[in-house]
Short mmCIF file of C-alpha atoms and ligand atoms in Angstrom, two decimals:
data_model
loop_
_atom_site.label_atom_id
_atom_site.label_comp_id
_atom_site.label_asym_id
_atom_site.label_seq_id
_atom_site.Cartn_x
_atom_site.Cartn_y
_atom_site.Cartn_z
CA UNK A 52 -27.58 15.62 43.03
CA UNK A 53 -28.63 11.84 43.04
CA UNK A 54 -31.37 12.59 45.28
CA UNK A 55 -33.61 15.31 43.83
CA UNK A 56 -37.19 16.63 44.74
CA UNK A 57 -39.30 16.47 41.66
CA UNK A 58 -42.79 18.01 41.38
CA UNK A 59 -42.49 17.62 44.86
CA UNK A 60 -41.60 14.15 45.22
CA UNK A 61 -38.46 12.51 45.64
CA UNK A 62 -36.61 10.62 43.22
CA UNK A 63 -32.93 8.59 43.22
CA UNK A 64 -31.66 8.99 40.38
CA UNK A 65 -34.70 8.45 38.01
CA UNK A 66 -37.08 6.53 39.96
CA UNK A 67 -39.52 7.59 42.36
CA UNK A 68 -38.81 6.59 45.79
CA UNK A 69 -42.27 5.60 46.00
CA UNK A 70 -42.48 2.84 43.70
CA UNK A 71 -39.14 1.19 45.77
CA UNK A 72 -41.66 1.71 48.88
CA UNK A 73 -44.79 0.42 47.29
CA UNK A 74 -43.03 -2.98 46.35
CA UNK A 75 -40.25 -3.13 48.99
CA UNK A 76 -41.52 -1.30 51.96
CA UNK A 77 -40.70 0.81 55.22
CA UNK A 78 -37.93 1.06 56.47
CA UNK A 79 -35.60 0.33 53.41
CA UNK A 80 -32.31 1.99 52.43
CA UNK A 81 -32.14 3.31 48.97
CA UNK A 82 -29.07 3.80 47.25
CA UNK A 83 -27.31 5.79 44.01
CA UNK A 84 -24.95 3.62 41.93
CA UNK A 85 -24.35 6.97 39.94
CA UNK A 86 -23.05 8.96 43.11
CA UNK A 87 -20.27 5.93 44.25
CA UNK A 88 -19.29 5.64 40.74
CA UNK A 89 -19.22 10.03 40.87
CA UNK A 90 -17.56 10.38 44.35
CA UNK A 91 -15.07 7.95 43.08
CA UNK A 92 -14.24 9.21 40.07
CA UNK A 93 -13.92 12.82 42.00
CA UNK A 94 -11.49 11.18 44.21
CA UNK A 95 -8.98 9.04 41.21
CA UNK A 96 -9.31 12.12 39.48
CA UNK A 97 -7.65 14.56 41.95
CA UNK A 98 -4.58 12.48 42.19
CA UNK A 99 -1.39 13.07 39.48
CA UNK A 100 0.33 9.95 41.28
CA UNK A 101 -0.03 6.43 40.89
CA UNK A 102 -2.22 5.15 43.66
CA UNK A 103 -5.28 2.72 44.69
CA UNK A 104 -8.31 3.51 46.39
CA UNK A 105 -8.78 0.95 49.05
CA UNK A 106 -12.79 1.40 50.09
CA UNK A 107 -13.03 1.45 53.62
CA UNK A 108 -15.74 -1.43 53.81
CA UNK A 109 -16.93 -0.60 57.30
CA UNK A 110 -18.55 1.98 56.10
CA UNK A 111 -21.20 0.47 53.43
CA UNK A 112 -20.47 -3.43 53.42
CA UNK A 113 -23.05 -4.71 50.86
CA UNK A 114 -21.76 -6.60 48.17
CA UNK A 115 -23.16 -4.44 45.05
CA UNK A 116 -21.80 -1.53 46.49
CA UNK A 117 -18.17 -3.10 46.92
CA UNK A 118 -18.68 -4.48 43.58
CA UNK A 119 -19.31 -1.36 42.19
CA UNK A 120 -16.22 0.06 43.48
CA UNK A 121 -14.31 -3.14 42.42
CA UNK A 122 -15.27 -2.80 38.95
CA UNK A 123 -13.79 0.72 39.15
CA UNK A 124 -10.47 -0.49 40.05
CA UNK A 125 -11.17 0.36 44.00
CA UNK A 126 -9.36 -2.53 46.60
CA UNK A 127 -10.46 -2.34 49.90
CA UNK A 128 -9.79 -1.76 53.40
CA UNK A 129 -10.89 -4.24 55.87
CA UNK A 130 -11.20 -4.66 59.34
CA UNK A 131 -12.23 -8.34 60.02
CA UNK A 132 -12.26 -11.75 58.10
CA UNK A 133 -16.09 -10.95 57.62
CA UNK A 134 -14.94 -7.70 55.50
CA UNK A 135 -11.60 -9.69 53.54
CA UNK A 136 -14.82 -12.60 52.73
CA UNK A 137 -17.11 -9.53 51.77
CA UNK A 138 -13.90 -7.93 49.66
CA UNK A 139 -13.52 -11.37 47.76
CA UNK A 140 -16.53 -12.19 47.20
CA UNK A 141 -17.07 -8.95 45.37
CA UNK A 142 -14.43 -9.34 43.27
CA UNK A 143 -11.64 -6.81 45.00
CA UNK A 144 -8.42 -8.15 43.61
CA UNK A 145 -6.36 -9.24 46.72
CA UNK A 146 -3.28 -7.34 45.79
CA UNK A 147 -5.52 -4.20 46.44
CA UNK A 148 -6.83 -5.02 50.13
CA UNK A 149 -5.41 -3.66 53.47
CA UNK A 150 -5.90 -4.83 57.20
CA UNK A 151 -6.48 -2.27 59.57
CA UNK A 152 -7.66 -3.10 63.08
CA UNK A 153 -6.16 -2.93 66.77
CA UNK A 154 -6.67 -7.29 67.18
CA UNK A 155 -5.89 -9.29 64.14
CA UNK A 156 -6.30 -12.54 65.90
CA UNK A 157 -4.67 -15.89 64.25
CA UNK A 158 -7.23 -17.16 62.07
CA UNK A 159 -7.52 -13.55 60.63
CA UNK A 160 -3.82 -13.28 59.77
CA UNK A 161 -3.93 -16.68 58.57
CA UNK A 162 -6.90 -15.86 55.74
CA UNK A 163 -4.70 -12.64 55.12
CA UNK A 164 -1.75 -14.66 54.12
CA UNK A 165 -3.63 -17.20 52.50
CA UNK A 166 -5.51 -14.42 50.56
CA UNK A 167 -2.46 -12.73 49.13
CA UNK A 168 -3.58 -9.02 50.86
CA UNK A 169 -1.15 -6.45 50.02
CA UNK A 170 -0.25 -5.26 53.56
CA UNK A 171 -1.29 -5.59 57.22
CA UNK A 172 -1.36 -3.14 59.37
CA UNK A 173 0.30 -3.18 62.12
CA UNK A 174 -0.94 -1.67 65.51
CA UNK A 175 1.64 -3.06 68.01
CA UNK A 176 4.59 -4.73 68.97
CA UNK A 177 2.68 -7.89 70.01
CA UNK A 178 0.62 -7.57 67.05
CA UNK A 179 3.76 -7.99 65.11
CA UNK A 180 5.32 -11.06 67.24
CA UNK A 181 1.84 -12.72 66.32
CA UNK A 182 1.69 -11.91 62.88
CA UNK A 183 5.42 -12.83 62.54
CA UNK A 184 4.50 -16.78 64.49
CA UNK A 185 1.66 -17.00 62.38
CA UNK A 186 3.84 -16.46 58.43
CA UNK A 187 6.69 -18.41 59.86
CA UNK A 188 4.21 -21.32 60.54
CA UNK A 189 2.74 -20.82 57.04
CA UNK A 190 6.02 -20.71 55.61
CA UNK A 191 5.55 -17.47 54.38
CA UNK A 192 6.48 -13.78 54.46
CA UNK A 193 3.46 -11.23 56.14
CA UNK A 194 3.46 -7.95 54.25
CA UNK A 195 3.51 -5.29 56.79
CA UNK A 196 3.00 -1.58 57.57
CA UNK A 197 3.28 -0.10 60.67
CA UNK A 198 0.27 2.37 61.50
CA UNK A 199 1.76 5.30 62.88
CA UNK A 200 -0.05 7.17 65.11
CA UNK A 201 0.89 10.75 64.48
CA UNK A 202 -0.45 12.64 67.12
CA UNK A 203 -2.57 15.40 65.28
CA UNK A 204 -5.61 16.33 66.38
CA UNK A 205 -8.30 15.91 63.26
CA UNK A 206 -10.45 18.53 64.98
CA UNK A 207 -13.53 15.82 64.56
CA UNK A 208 -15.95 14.05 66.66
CA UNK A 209 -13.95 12.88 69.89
CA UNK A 210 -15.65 9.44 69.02
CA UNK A 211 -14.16 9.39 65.71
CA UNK A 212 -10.92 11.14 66.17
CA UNK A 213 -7.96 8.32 66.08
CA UNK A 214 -4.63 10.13 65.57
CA UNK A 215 -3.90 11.22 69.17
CA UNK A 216 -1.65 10.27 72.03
CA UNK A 217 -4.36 9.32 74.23
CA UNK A 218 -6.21 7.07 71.53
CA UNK A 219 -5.60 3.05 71.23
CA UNK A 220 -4.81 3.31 67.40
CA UNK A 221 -1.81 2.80 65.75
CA UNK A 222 1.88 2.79 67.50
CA UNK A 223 3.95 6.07 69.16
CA UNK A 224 5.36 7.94 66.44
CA UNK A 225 8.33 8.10 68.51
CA UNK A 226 8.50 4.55 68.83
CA UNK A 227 8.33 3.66 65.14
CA UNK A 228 11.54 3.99 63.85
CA UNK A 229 12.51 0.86 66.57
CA UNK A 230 9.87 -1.15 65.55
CA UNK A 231 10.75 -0.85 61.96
CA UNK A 232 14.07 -1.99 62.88
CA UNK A 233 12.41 -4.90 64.85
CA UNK A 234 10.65 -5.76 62.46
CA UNK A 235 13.59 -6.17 59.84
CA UNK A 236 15.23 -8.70 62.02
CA UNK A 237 11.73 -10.88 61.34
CA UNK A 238 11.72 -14.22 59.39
CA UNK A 239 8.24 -14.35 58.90
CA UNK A 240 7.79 -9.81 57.94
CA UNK A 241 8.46 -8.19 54.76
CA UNK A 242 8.04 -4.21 55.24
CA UNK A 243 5.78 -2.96 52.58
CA UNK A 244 4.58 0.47 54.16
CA UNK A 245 3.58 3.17 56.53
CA UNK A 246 -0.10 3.94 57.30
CA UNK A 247 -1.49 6.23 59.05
CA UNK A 248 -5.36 7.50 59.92
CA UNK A 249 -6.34 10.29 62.42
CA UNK A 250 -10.15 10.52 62.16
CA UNK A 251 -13.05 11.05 60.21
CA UNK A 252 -15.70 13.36 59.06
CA UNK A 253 -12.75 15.69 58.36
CA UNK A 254 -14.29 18.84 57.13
CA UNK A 255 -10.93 20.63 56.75
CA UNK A 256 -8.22 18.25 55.51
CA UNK A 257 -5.16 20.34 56.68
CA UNK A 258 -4.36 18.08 59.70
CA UNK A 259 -4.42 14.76 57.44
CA UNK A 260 -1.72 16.84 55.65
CA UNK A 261 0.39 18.42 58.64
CA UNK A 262 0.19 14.53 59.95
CA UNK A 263 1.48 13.95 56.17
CA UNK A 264 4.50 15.80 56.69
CA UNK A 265 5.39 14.17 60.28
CA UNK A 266 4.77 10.45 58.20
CA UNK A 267 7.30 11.85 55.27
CA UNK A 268 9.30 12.80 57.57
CA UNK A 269 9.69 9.08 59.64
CA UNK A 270 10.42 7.20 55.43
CA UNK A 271 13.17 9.68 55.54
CA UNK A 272 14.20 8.44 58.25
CA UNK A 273 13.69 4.60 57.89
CA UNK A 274 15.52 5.18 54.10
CA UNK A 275 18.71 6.15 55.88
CA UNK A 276 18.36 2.84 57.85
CA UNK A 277 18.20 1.02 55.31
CA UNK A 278 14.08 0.48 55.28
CA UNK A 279 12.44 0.50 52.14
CA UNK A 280 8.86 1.90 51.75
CA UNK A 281 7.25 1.45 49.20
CA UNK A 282 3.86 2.46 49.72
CA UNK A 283 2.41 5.14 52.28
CA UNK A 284 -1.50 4.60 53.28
CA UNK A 285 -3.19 8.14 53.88
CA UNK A 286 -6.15 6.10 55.88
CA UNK A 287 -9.47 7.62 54.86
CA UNK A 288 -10.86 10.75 57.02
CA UNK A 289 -12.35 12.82 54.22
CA UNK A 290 -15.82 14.39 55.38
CA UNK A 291 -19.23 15.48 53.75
CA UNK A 292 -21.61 17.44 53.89
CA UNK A 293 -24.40 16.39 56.18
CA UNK A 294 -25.97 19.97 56.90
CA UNK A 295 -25.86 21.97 53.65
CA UNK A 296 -26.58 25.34 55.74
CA UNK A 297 -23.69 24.61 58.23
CA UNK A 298 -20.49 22.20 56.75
CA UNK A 299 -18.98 23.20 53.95
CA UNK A 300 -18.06 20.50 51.98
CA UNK A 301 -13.82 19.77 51.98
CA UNK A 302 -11.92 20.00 48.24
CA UNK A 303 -10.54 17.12 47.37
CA UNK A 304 -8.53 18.86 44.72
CA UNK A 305 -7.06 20.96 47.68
CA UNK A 306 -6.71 17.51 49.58
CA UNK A 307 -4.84 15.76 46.48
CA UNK A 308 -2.24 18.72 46.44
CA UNK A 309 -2.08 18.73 49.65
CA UNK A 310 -0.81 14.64 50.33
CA UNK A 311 1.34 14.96 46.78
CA UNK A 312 3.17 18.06 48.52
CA UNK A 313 4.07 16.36 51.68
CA UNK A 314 5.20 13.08 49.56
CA UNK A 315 7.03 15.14 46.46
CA UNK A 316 9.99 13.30 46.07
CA UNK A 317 9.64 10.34 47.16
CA UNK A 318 9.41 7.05 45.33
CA UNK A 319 6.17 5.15 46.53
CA UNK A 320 2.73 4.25 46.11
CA UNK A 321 -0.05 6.27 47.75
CA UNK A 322 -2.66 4.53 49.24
CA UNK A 323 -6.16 5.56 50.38
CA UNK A 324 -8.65 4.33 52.49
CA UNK A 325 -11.98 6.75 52.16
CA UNK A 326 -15.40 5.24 53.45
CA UNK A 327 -17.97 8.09 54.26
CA UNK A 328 -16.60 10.23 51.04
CA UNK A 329 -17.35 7.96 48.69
CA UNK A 330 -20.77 6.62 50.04
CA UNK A 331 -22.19 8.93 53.13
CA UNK A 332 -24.59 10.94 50.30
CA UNK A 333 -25.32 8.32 47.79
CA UNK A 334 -27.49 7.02 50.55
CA UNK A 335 -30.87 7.20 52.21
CA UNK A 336 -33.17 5.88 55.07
CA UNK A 337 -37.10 6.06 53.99
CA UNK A 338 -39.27 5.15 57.27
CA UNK A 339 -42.81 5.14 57.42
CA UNK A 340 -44.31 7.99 60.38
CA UNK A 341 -46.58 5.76 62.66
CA UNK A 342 -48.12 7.96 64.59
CA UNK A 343 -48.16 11.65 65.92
CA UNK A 344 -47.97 12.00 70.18
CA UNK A 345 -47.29 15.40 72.37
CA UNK A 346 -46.22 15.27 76.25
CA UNK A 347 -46.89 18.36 77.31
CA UNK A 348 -45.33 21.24 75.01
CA UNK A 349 -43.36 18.48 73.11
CA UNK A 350 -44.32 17.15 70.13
CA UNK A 351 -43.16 13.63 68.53
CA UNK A 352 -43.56 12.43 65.38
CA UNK A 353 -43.01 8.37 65.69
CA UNK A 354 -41.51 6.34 62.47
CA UNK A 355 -40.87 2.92 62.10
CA UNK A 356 -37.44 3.04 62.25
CA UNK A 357 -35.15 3.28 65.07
CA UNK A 358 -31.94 3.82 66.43
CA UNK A 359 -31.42 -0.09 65.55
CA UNK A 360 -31.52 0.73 61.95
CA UNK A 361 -29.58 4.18 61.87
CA UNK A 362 -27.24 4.83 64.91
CA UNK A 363 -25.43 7.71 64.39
CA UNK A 364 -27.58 10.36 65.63
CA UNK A 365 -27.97 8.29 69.26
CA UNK A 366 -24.33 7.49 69.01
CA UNK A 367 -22.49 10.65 68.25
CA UNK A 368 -25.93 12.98 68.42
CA UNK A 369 -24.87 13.28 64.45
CA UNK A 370 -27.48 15.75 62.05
CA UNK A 371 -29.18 14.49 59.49
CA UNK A 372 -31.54 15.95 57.65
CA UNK A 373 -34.77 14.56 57.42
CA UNK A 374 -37.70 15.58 54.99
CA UNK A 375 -41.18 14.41 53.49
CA UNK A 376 -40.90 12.09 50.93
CA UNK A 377 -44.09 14.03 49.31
CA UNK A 378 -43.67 17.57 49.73
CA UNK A 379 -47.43 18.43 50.24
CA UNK A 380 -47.05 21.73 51.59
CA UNK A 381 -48.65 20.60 55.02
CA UNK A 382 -47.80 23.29 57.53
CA UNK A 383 -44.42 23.19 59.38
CA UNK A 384 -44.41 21.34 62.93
CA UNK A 385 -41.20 21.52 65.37
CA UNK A 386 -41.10 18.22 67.11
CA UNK A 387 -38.41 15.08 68.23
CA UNK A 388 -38.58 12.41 65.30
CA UNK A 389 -38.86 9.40 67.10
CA UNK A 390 -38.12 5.64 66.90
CA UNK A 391 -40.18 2.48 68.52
CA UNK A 392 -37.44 1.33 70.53
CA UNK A 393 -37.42 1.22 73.71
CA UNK A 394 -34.91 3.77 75.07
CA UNK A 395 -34.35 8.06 75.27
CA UNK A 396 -31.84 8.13 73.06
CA UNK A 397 -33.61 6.14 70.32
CA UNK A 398 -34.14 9.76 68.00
CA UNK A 399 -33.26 10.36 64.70
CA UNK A 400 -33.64 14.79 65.58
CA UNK A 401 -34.63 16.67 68.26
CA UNK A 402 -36.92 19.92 67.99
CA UNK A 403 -36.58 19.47 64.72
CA UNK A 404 -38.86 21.47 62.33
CA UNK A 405 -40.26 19.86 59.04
CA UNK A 406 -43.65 19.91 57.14
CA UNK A 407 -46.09 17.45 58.92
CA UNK A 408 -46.06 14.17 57.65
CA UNK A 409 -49.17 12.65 57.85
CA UNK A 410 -49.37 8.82 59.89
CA UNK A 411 -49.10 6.40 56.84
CA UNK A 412 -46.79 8.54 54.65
CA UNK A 413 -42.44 8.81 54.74
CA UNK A 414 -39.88 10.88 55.87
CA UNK A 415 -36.44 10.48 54.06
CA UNK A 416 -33.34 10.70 56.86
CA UNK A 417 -30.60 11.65 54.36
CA UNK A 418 -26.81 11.07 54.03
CA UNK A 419 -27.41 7.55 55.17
CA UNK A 420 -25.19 5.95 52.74
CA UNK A 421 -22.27 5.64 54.99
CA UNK A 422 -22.59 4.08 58.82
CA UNK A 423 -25.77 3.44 58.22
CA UNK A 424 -26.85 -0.16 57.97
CA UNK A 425 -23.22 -1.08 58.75
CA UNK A 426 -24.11 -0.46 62.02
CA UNK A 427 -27.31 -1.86 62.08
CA UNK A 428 -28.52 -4.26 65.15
CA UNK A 429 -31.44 -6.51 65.75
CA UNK A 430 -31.75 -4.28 69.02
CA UNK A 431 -35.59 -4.94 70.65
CA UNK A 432 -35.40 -8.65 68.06
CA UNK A 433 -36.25 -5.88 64.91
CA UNK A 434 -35.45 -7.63 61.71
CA UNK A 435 -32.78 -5.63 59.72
CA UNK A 436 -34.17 -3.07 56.71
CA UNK A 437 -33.42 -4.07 53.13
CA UNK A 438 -31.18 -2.33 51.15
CA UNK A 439 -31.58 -1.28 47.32
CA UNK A 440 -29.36 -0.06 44.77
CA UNK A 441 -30.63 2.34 42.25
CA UNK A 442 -28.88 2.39 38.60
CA UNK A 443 -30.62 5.25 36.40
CA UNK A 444 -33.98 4.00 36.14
CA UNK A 445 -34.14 0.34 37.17
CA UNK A 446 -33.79 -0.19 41.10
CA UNK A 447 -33.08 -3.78 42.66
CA UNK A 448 -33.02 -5.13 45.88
CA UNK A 449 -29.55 -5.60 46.99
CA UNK A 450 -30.12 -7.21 50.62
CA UNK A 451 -33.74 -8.41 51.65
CA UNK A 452 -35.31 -7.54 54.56
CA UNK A 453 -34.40 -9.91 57.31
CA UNK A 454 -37.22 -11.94 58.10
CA UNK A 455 -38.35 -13.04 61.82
CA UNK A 456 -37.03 -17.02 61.14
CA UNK A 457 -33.95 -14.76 60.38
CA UNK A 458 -33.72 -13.63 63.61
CA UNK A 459 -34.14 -16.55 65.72
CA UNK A 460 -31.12 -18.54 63.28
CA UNK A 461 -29.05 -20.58 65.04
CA UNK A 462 -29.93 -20.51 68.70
CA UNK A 463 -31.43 -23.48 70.93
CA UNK A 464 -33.82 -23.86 73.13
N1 LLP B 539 -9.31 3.68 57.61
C1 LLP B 539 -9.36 3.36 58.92
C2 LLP B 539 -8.22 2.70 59.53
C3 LLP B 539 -10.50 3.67 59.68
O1 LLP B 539 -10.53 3.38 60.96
C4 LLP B 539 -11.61 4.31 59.04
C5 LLP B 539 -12.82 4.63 59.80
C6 LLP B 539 -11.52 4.60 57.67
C7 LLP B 539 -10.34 4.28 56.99
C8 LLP B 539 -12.63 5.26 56.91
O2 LLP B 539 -12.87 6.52 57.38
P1 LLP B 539 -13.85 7.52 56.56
O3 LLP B 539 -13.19 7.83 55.25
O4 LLP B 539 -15.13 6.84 56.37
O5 LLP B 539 -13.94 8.71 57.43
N2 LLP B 539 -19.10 5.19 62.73
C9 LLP B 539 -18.56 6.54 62.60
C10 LLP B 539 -17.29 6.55 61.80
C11 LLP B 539 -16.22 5.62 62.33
C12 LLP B 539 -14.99 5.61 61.47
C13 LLP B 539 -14.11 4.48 61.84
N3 LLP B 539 -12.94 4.36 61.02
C14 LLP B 539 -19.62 7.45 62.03
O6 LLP B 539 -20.73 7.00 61.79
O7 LLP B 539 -19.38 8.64 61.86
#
């Protein structure tokens, strides 16, 4: 554990949470360089096959933290020009980088290309018409993979569940062997790949496998055509545990064995794309409680952050669990642990019971490390939290808070 309770206080790695509060304030995410570089290593360690871990971005986009996967080796998969500038910047090697996303939109494609990505994914036939205009202009070849959308159900969050019929990612299975073919007849496409993603917070890994099999299945099937593949891209999916009495946390050895059975045999290079594995628990939110309120038989206890700064639980009503950042041995209260923004579903738990926090001292909302300031807002004109990355004992400031000039930046009167 990166996050440990010591004498009753809390501690990331070995410094007290505390000190980052006394000199950076409320609310601030704190982060563990030792649990990236751990979850990481957990993950390239399962695999016997050659393979790259492409960081899924979107799910903790500040530089240090990419960097610290880059300097493992990781590449990255990205979603946007924002995330390829974020990749490079941090030093992912291009050859390493994939482009998901339903819209890649010219400019996009065009800083692909220009980049030297290893593959695009496709999502659709008129995704590849554009990306085929936009090499031919350039004079140059797009790397491509189709994503395949193999209609499993991950068993997930319906929010975050991507691999069925009825969702916009990815193009029919039973349509993919056509496009392939399309897409040989292309000046301006060079097929690298299949990809394929069908959800996250996957708590049992068995469908990313059956969905596996089904993928295996279609490069069988494109080989005979004459379609070379010489990577397959897993996506990302694998979940963690955010409720130690209630998830059990997935193996990743059993995940590993799992993709290298479905692929036995075949000559390519696997590709990953995990985001929430490899940062959801090296991550927390530390917000300051403001004040105590009841209405009635309900209690609140009000902190200063909100659903701006942390999303999920409004979004997807996700669990996290929250707890004193001094464990004082106050007696337990059940109430709703509240934001200041202006809406219902601004909550970070509901009847939630923890030991009373006293106005003026912190609550820690953990497993924040992944969708957490990545989805972020200035929601109600609230400047942004900092972020800070803890390395054994030293801690340093990795984004600043946003300030209220920040804020205002760029618009007219
Ligand atoms: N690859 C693709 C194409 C994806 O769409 C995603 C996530 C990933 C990889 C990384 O998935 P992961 O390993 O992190 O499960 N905001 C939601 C999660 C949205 C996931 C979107 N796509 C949440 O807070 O739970």
């Amino acid at each position: 554990m990166t996050f440990k309770y010591v004498d009753n206080e809390l501690y990331a790695e070995s410094v007290k949470v505390s000190e980052i509060v006394n000199e950076v304030g409320t609310p601030v995410y704190v982060y563990s360089k030792k649990h990236f570089i751990d979850q990481f290593t957990k993950f390239h360690r399962a695999f016997k096959r050659d393979h790259i871990i492409c960081f899924a971005i979107k799910a903790n986009s500040n530089l240090a933290v990419i960097k610290t996967f880059a300097d493992l080796g990781a590449g990255a998969d990205i979603v946007s020009k924002g995330e390829l500038l974020r990749a490079l910047k941090a030093g992912v090697e291009p050859s390493k980088i994939v482009f998901s996303g339903v819209a890649k939109i010219k400019d996009e494609i065009e800083y692909a290309l220009d980049s030297g990505i290893l593959m695009l994914n496709v999502e659709s036939e008129d995704e590849l018409l554009n990306i085929n205009a936009v090499a031919k202009e350039k004079g140059k070849k797009a790397p491509i993979s189709f994503r395949v959308n193999p209609d499993v159900d991950p068993k997930t969050h319906p929010y975050i569940s991507t691999g069925l019929k009825k969702n916009k990612f990815g193009v029919p299975y039973e349509e993919a062997l056509d496009l392939y073919l399309k897409a040989k007849e292309l000046e301006g496409i060079e097929i690298v790949g299949v990809q394929f993603h069908i959800g996250s917070q996957l708590l049992d890994t068995t469908p990313i496998y059956d969905a596996s099999v089904r993928i295996a299945k279609l490069i069988k099937e494109l080989n005979s055509r004459g379609i070379d593949i010489s990577v397959v891209d897993v996506g990302g999916g694998v979940g963690i545990v955010y409720n130690d009495k209630e998830d059990k946390e997935p193996s990743i050895e059993k995940y590993a064995e799992q993709i290298e059975k479905a692929f036995d045999g075949f000559d390519l290079r696997l590709v990953f794309e995990p985001g929430r594995f490899l940062v959801g628990n090296g991550g927390i939110l530390v917000s300051q409680v403001v004040y105590h309120k009841s209405n009635g038989p309900k209690n609140f206890m009000i902190v200063d952050a909100g659903m701006n700064d942390l999303l999920r639980p409004s979004l997807y009503n996700a669990y996290h669990k929250i707890e004193p950042l001094f464990k004082k041995g106050n007696k337990t209260i059940k109430c709703d642990i509240v934001g200041p923004i202006c809406e219902t579903g601004d909550f970070f738990a509901r009847d939630y019971e923890i030991e009373d926090v006293e106005n003026g001292d912190c609550i820690v909302v953990f497993s924040a490390g992944a969708y957490g300031f990545t989805m972020s807002s200035n929601y109600n004109s609230r400047p942004r939290p900092a972020e800070v990355l803890v390395d054994g004992d030293e801690f340093r400031v990795v984004r600043a808070r946003e300030t209220l000039e920040d804020l205002i930046r760029g618009e007219m009167l």
